[in-house]
XYZ file of N, CA and C in Angstrom:
591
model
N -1.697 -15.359 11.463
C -1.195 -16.203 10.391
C 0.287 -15.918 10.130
N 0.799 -14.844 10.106
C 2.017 -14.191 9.835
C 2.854 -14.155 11.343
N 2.988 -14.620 12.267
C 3.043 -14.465 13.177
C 4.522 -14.622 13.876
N 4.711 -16.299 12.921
C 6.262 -16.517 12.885
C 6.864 -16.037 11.853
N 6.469 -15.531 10.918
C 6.777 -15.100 10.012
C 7.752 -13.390 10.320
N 6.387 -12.822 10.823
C 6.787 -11.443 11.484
C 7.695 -11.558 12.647
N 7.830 -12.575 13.630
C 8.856 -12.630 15.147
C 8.485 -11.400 15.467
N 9.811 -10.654 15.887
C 9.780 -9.147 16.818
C 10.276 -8.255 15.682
N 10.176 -8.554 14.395
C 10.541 -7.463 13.299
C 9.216 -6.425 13.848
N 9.370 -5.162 12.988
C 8.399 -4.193 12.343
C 8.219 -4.500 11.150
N 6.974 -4.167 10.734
C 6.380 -5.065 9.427
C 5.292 -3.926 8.591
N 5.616 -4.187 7.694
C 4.660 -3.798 6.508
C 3.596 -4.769 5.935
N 2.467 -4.125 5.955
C 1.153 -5.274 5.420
C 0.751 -4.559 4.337
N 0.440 -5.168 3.307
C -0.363 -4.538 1.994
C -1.606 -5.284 1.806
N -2.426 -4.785 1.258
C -3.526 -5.955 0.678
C -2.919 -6.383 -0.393
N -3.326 -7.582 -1.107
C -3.039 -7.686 -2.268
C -3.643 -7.222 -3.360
N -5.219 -6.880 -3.375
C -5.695 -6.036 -4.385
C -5.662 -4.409 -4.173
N -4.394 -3.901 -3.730
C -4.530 -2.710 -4.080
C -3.319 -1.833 -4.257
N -3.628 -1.375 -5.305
C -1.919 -0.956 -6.027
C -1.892 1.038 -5.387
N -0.753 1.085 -5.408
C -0.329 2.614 -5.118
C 0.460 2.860 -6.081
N 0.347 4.387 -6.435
C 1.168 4.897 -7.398
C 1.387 6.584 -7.265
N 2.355 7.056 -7.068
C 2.603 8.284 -7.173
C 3.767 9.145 -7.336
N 3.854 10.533 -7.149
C 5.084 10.940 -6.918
C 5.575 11.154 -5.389
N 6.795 10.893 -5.287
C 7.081 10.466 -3.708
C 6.854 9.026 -2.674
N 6.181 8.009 -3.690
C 5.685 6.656 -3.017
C 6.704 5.952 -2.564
N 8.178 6.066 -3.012
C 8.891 5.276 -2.683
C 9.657 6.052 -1.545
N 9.629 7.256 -1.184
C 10.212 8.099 -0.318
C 9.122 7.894 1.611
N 7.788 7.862 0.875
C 6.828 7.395 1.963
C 6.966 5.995 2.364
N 7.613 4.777 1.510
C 7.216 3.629 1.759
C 8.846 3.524 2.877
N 9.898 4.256 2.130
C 11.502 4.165 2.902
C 11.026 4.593 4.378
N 10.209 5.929 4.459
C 9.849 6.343 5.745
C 8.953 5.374 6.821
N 8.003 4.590 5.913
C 7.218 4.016 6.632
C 8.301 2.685 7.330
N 9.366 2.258 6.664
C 10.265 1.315 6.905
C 10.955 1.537 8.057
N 10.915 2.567 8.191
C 11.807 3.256 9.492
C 10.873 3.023 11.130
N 9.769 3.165 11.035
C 9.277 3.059 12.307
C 9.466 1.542 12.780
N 9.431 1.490 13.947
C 10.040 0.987 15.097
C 9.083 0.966 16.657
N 8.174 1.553 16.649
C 7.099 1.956 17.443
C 5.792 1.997 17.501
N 4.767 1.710 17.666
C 3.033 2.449 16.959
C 3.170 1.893 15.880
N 2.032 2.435 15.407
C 1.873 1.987 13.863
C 1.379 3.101 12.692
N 1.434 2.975 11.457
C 1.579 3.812 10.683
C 0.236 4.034 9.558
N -0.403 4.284 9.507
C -1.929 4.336 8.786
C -1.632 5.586 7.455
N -3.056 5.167 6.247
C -3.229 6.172 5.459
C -4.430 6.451 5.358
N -4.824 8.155 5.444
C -5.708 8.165 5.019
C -6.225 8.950 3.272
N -7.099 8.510 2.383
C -7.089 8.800 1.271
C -8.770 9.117 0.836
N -8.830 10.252 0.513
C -9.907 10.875 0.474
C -10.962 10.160 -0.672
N -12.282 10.040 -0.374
C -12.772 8.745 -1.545
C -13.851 10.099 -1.911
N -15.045 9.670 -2.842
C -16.285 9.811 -3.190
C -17.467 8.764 -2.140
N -17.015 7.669 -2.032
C -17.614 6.878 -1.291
C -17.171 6.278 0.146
N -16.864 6.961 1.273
C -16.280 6.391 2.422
C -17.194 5.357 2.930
N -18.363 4.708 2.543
C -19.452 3.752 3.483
C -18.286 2.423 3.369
N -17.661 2.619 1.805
C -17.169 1.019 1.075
C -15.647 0.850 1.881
N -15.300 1.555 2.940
C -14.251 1.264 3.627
C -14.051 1.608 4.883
N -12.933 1.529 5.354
C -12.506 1.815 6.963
C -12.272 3.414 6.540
N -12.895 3.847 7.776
C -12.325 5.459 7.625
C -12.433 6.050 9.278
N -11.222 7.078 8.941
C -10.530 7.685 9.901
C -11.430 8.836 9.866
N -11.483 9.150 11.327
C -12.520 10.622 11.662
C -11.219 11.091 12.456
N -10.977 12.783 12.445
C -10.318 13.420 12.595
C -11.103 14.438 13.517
N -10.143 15.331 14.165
C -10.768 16.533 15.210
C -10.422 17.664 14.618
N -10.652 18.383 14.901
C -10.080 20.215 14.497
C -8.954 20.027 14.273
N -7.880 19.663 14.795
C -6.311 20.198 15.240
C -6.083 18.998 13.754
N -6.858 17.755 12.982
C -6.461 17.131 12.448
C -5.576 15.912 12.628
N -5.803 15.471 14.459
C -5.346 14.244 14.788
C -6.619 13.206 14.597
N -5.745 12.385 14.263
C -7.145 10.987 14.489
C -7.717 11.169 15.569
N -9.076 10.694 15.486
C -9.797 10.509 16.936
C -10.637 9.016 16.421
N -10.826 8.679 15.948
C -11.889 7.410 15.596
C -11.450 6.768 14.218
N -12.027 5.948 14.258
C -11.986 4.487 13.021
C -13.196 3.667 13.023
N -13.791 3.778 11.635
C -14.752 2.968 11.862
C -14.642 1.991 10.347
N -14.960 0.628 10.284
C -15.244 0.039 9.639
C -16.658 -0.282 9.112
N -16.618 0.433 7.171
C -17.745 0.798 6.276
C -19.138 1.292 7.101
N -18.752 2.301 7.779
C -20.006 3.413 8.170
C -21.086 3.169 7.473
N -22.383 2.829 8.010
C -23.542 3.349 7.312
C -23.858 5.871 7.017
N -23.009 5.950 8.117
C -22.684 7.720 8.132
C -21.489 7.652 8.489
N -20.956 7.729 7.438
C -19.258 7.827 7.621
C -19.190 9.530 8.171
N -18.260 9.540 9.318
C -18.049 10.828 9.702
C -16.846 11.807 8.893
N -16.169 11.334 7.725
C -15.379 11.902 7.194
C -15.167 11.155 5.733
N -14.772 11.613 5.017
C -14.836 11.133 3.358
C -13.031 10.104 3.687
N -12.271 10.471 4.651
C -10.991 9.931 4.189
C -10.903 8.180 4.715
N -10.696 7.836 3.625
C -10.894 5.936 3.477
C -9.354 5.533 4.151
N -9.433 4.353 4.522
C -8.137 4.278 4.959
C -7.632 2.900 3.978
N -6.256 3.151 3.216
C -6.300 2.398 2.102
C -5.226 1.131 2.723
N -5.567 0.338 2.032
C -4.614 -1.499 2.573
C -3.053 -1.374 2.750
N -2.576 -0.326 3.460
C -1.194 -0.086 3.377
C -0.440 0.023 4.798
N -0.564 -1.021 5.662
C -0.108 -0.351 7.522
C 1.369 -0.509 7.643
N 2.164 0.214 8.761
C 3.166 -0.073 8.800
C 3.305 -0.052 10.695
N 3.708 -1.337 10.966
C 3.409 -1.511 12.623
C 5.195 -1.585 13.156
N 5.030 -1.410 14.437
C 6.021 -1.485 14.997
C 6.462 -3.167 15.620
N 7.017 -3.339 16.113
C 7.894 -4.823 16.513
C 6.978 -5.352 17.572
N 5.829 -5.140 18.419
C 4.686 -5.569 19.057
C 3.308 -5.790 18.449
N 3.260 -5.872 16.850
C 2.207 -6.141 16.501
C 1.302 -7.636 16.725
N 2.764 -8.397 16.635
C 2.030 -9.613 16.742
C 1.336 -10.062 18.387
N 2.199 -9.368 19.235
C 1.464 -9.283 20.589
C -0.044 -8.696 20.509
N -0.313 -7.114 20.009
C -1.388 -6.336 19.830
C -2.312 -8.044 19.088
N -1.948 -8.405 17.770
C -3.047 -8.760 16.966
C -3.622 -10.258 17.858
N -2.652 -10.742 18.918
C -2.836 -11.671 19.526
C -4.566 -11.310 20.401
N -4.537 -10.203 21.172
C -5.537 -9.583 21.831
C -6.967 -9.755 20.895
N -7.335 -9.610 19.849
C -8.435 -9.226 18.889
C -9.298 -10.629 19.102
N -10.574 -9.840 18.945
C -11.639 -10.773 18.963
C -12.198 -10.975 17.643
N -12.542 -12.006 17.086
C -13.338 -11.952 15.905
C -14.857 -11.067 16.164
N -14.698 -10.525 14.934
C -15.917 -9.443 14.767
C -17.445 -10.205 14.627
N -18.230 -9.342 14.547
C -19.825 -9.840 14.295
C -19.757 -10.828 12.786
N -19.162 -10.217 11.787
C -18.634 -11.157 10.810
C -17.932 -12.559 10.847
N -17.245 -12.573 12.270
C -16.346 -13.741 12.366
C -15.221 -14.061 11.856
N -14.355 -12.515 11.616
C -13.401 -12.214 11.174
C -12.586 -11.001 12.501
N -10.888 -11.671 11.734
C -10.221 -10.475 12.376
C -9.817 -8.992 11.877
N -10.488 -8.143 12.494
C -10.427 -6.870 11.786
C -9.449 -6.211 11.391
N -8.485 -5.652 11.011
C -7.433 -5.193 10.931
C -7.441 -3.365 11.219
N -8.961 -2.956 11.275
C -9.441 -1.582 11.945
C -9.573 -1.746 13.401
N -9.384 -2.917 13.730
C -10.056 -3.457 15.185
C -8.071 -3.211 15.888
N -7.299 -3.231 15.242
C -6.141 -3.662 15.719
C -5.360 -1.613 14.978
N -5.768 -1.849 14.761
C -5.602 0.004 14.711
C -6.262 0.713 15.377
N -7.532 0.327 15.845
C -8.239 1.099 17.489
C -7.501 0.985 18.443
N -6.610 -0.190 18.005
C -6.004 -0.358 19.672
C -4.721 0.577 19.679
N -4.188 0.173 18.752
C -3.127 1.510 18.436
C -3.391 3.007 19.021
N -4.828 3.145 18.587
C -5.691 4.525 17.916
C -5.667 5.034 20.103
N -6.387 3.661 20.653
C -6.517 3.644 21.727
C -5.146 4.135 22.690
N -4.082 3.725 22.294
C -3.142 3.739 23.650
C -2.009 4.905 22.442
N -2.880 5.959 21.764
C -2.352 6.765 21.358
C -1.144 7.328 20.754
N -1.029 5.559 20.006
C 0.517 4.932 19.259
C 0.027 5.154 17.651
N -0.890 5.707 17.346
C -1.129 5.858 15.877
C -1.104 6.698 15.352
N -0.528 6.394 14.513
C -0.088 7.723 13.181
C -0.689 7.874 11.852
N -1.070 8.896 11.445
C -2.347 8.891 10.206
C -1.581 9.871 8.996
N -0.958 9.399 8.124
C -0.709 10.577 7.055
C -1.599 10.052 6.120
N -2.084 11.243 5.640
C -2.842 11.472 4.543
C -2.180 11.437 3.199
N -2.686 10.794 2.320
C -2.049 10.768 0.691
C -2.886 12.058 -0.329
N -2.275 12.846 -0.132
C -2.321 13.630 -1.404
C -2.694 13.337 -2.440
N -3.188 14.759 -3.641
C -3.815 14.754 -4.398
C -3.349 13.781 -5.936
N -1.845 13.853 -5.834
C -0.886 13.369 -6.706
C -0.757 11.829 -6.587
N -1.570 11.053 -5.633
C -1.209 9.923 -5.007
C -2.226 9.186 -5.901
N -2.120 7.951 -6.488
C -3.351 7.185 -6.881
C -3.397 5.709 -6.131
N -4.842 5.694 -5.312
C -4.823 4.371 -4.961
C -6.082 3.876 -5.241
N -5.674 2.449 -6.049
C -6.487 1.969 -6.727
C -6.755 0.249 -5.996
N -8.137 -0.249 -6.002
C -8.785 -1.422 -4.850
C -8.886 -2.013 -6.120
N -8.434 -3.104 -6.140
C -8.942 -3.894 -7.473
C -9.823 -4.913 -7.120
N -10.411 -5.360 -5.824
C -11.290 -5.947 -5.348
C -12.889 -6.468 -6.241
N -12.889 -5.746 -7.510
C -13.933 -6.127 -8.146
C -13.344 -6.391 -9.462
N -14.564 -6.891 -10.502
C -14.087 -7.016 -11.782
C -13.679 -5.496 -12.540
N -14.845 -4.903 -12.386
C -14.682 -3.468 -12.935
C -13.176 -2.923 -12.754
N -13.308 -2.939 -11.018
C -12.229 -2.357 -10.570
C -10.853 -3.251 -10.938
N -10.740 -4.041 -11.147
C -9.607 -4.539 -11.607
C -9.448 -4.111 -13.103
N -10.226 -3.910 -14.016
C -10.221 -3.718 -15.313
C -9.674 -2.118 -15.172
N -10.429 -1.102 -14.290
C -9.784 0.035 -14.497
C -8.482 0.369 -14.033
N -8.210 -0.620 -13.628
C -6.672 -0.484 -12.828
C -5.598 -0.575 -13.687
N -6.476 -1.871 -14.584
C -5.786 -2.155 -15.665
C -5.295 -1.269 -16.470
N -6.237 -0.622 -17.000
C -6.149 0.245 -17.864
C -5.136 1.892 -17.750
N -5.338 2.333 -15.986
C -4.583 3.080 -15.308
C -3.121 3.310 -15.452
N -2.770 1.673 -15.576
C -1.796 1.136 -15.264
C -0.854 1.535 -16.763
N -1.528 0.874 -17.790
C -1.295 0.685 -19.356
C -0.932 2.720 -19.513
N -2.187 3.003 -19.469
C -1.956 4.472 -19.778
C -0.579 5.180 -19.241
N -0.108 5.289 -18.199
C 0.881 5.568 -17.675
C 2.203 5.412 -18.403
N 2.336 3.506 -18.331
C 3.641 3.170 -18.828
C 3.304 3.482 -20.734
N 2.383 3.588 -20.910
C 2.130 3.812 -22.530
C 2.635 5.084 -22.604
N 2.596 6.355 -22.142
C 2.750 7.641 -21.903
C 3.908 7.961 -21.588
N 4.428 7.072 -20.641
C 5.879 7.255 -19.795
C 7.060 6.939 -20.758
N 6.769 5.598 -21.038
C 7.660 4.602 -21.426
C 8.576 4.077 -20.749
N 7.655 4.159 -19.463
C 8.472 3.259 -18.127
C 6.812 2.450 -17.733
N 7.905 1.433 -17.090
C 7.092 0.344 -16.106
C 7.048 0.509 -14.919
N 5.650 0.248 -14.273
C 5.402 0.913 -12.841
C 5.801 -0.440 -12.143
N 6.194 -0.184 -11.408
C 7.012 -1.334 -10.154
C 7.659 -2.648 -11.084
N 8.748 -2.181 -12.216
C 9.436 -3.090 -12.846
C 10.481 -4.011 -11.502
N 10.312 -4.801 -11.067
C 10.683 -5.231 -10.068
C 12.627 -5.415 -10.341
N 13.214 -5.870 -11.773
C 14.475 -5.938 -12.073
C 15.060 -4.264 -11.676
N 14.093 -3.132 -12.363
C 14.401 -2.173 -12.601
C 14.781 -1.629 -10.751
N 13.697 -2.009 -10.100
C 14.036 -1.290 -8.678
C 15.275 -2.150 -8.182
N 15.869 -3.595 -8.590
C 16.729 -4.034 -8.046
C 18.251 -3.631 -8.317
N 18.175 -3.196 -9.711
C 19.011 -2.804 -9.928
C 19.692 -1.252 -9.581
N 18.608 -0.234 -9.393
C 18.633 0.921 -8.915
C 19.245 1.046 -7.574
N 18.447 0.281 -6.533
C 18.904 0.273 -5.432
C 20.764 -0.653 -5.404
N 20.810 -1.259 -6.138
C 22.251 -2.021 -6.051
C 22.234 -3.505 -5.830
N 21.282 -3.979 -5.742
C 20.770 -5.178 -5.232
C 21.384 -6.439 -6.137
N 21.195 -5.682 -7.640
C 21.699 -6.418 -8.615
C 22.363 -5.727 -9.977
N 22.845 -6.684 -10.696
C 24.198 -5.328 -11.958
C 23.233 -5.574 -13.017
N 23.593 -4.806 -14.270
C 23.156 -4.673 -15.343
C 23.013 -5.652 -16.117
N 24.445 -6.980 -16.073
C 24.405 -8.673 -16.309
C 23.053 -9.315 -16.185
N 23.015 -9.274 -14.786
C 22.227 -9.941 -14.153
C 20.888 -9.604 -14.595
N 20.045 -7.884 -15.169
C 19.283 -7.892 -15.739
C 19.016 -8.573 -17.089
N 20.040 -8.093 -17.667
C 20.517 -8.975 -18.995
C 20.372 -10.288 -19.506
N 20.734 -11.062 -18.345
C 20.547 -12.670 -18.000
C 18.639 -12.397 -17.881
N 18.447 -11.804 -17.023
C 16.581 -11.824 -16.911
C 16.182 -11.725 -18.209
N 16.025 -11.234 -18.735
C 15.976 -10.463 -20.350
C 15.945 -11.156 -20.966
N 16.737 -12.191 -21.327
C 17.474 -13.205 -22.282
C 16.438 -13.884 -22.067
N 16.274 -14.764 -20.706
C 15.266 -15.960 -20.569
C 13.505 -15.670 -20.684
N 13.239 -14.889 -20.933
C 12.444 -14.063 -21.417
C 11.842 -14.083 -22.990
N 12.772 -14.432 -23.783
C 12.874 -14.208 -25.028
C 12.145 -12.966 -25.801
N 11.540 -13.348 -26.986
C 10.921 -11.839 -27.563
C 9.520 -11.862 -26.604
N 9.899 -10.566 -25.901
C 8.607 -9.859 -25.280
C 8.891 -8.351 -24.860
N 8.096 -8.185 -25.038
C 8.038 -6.520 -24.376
C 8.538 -6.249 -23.334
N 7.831 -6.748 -22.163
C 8.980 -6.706 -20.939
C 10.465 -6.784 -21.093
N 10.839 -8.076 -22.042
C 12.160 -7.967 -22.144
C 13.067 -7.315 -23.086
N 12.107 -6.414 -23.813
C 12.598 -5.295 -24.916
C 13.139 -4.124 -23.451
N 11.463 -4.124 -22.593
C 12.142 -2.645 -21.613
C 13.509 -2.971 -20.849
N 13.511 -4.154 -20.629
C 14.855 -4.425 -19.431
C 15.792 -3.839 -20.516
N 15.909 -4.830 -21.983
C 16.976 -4.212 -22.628
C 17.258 -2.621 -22.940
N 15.849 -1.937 -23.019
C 15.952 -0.391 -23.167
C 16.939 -0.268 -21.629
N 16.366 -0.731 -20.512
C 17.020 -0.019 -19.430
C 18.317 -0.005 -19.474
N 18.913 -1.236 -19.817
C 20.276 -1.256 -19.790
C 21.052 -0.619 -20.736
N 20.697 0.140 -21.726
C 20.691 0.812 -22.583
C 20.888 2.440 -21.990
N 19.440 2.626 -21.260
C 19.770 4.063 -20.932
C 20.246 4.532 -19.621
C-alpha cells in the first residue's frame, strides 16, 4: 500500500494504536532513523506473549525465531508496532504471501529479514511504556496513563508544536500564531506556558 509512498527511502512504520513513552524514546527513535540496511525490531517484555508477535532468543541473546500469537509462546518478549527497515523493504514486502488469515503479515516480512540475518532486535527496558490501545479498555487505560503523566509533569507527551519548535523547525511566533487560533483551551494555555519558559 505504501509502496510509492516509501520509493527507495528507509522507513519507519508505527501502528496506529500504539503509543510509546519513555526516557530516551526520542534518542532510540533518532537511532532507529539512521539505519540504512536490515531492519530494526523491538522487543518488550509482556505478562501475556500468546496476544502478540514474539521474538525467541538463544543463549548469547540473538534472535533466532518469530512467531505470530503463539498458542506456547517460547519467550514472554512481545514485539511492539514500531519497525524500522532499510531502503529494500518494499522489494522484501513485494515477496509475502497472504497468511492462513488472508492477510499480509508484517512478522512474515521480519522472518525474512530474521532469515537472511539482516535483523536487529533491541529490547525496551524497564523505564519504557508501551501501550496497544487496540481495545476499549485498552484505549481507556492509555487514556488515563497519558493524563496522569502530563497532570504530574506539567508537560504534554508528544506536544507536536513543542517538538517543532525544539528541534528548529519552527520560532516561538509561529507557536504563538498556533495558540491564538486555538482560543481559550488548555492546550493553548500550555503552548503559551511554553513560550513563556
Amino acid at each position: 500500500i505504501g509502496a510509492e509512498f516509501v520509493g527507495g527511502d528507509s522507513v519507519c512504520l508505527i501502528l496506529g494504536d500504539n503509543i510509546f513513552y519513555g526516557h530516551g524514546m526520542t534518542e532510540m527513535l533518532v537511532s532507529g532513523s539512521m539505519l540504512s540496511e536490515g531492519a530494526l525490531i523491538f522487543g518488550y517484555y509482556v505478562s501475556d506473549p500468546e496476544r502478540y508477535g514474539v521474538v525467541e532468543f538463544d543463549d548469547a541473546g540473538k534472535a533466532k525465531g518469530l512467531e505470530e500469537k503463539p498458542a506456547e509462546p517460547k519467550s514472554s518478549y512481545a514485539v511492539p508496532g514500531l519497525y524500522f527497515y532499510g531502503s529494500d523493504v518494499v522489494e522484501m514486502a513485494k515477496e509475502l504471501e497472504p497468511s492462513a488469515r488472508g492477510e499480509y503479515e508484517i512478522t512474515d516480512l521480519n522472518k525474512m529479514y530474521l532469515a537472511q540475518d539482516r535483523l536487529h532486535i533491541q529490547v525496551l527496558g524497564r523505564g519504557t511504556a508501551w501501550l496497544d490501545t487496540g481495545t476499549t479498555r485498552s484505549l481507556m487505560e492509555a487514556s488515563q496513563f497519558v493524563q496522569s503523566i502530563e497532570e504530574r509533569q506539567g508537560l504534554k507527551i508528544a506536544c507536536l508544536e513543542e517538538i517543532a519548535l525544539l528541534q528548529g523547525w519552527i520560532n516561538a511566533e509561529q507557536v504563538l500564531e498556533e495558540a491564538r487560533s486555538m482560543g481559550s483551551s488548555n492546550y493553548a494555555d500550555y503552548l503559551h506556558k511554553l513560550i513563556k519558559r
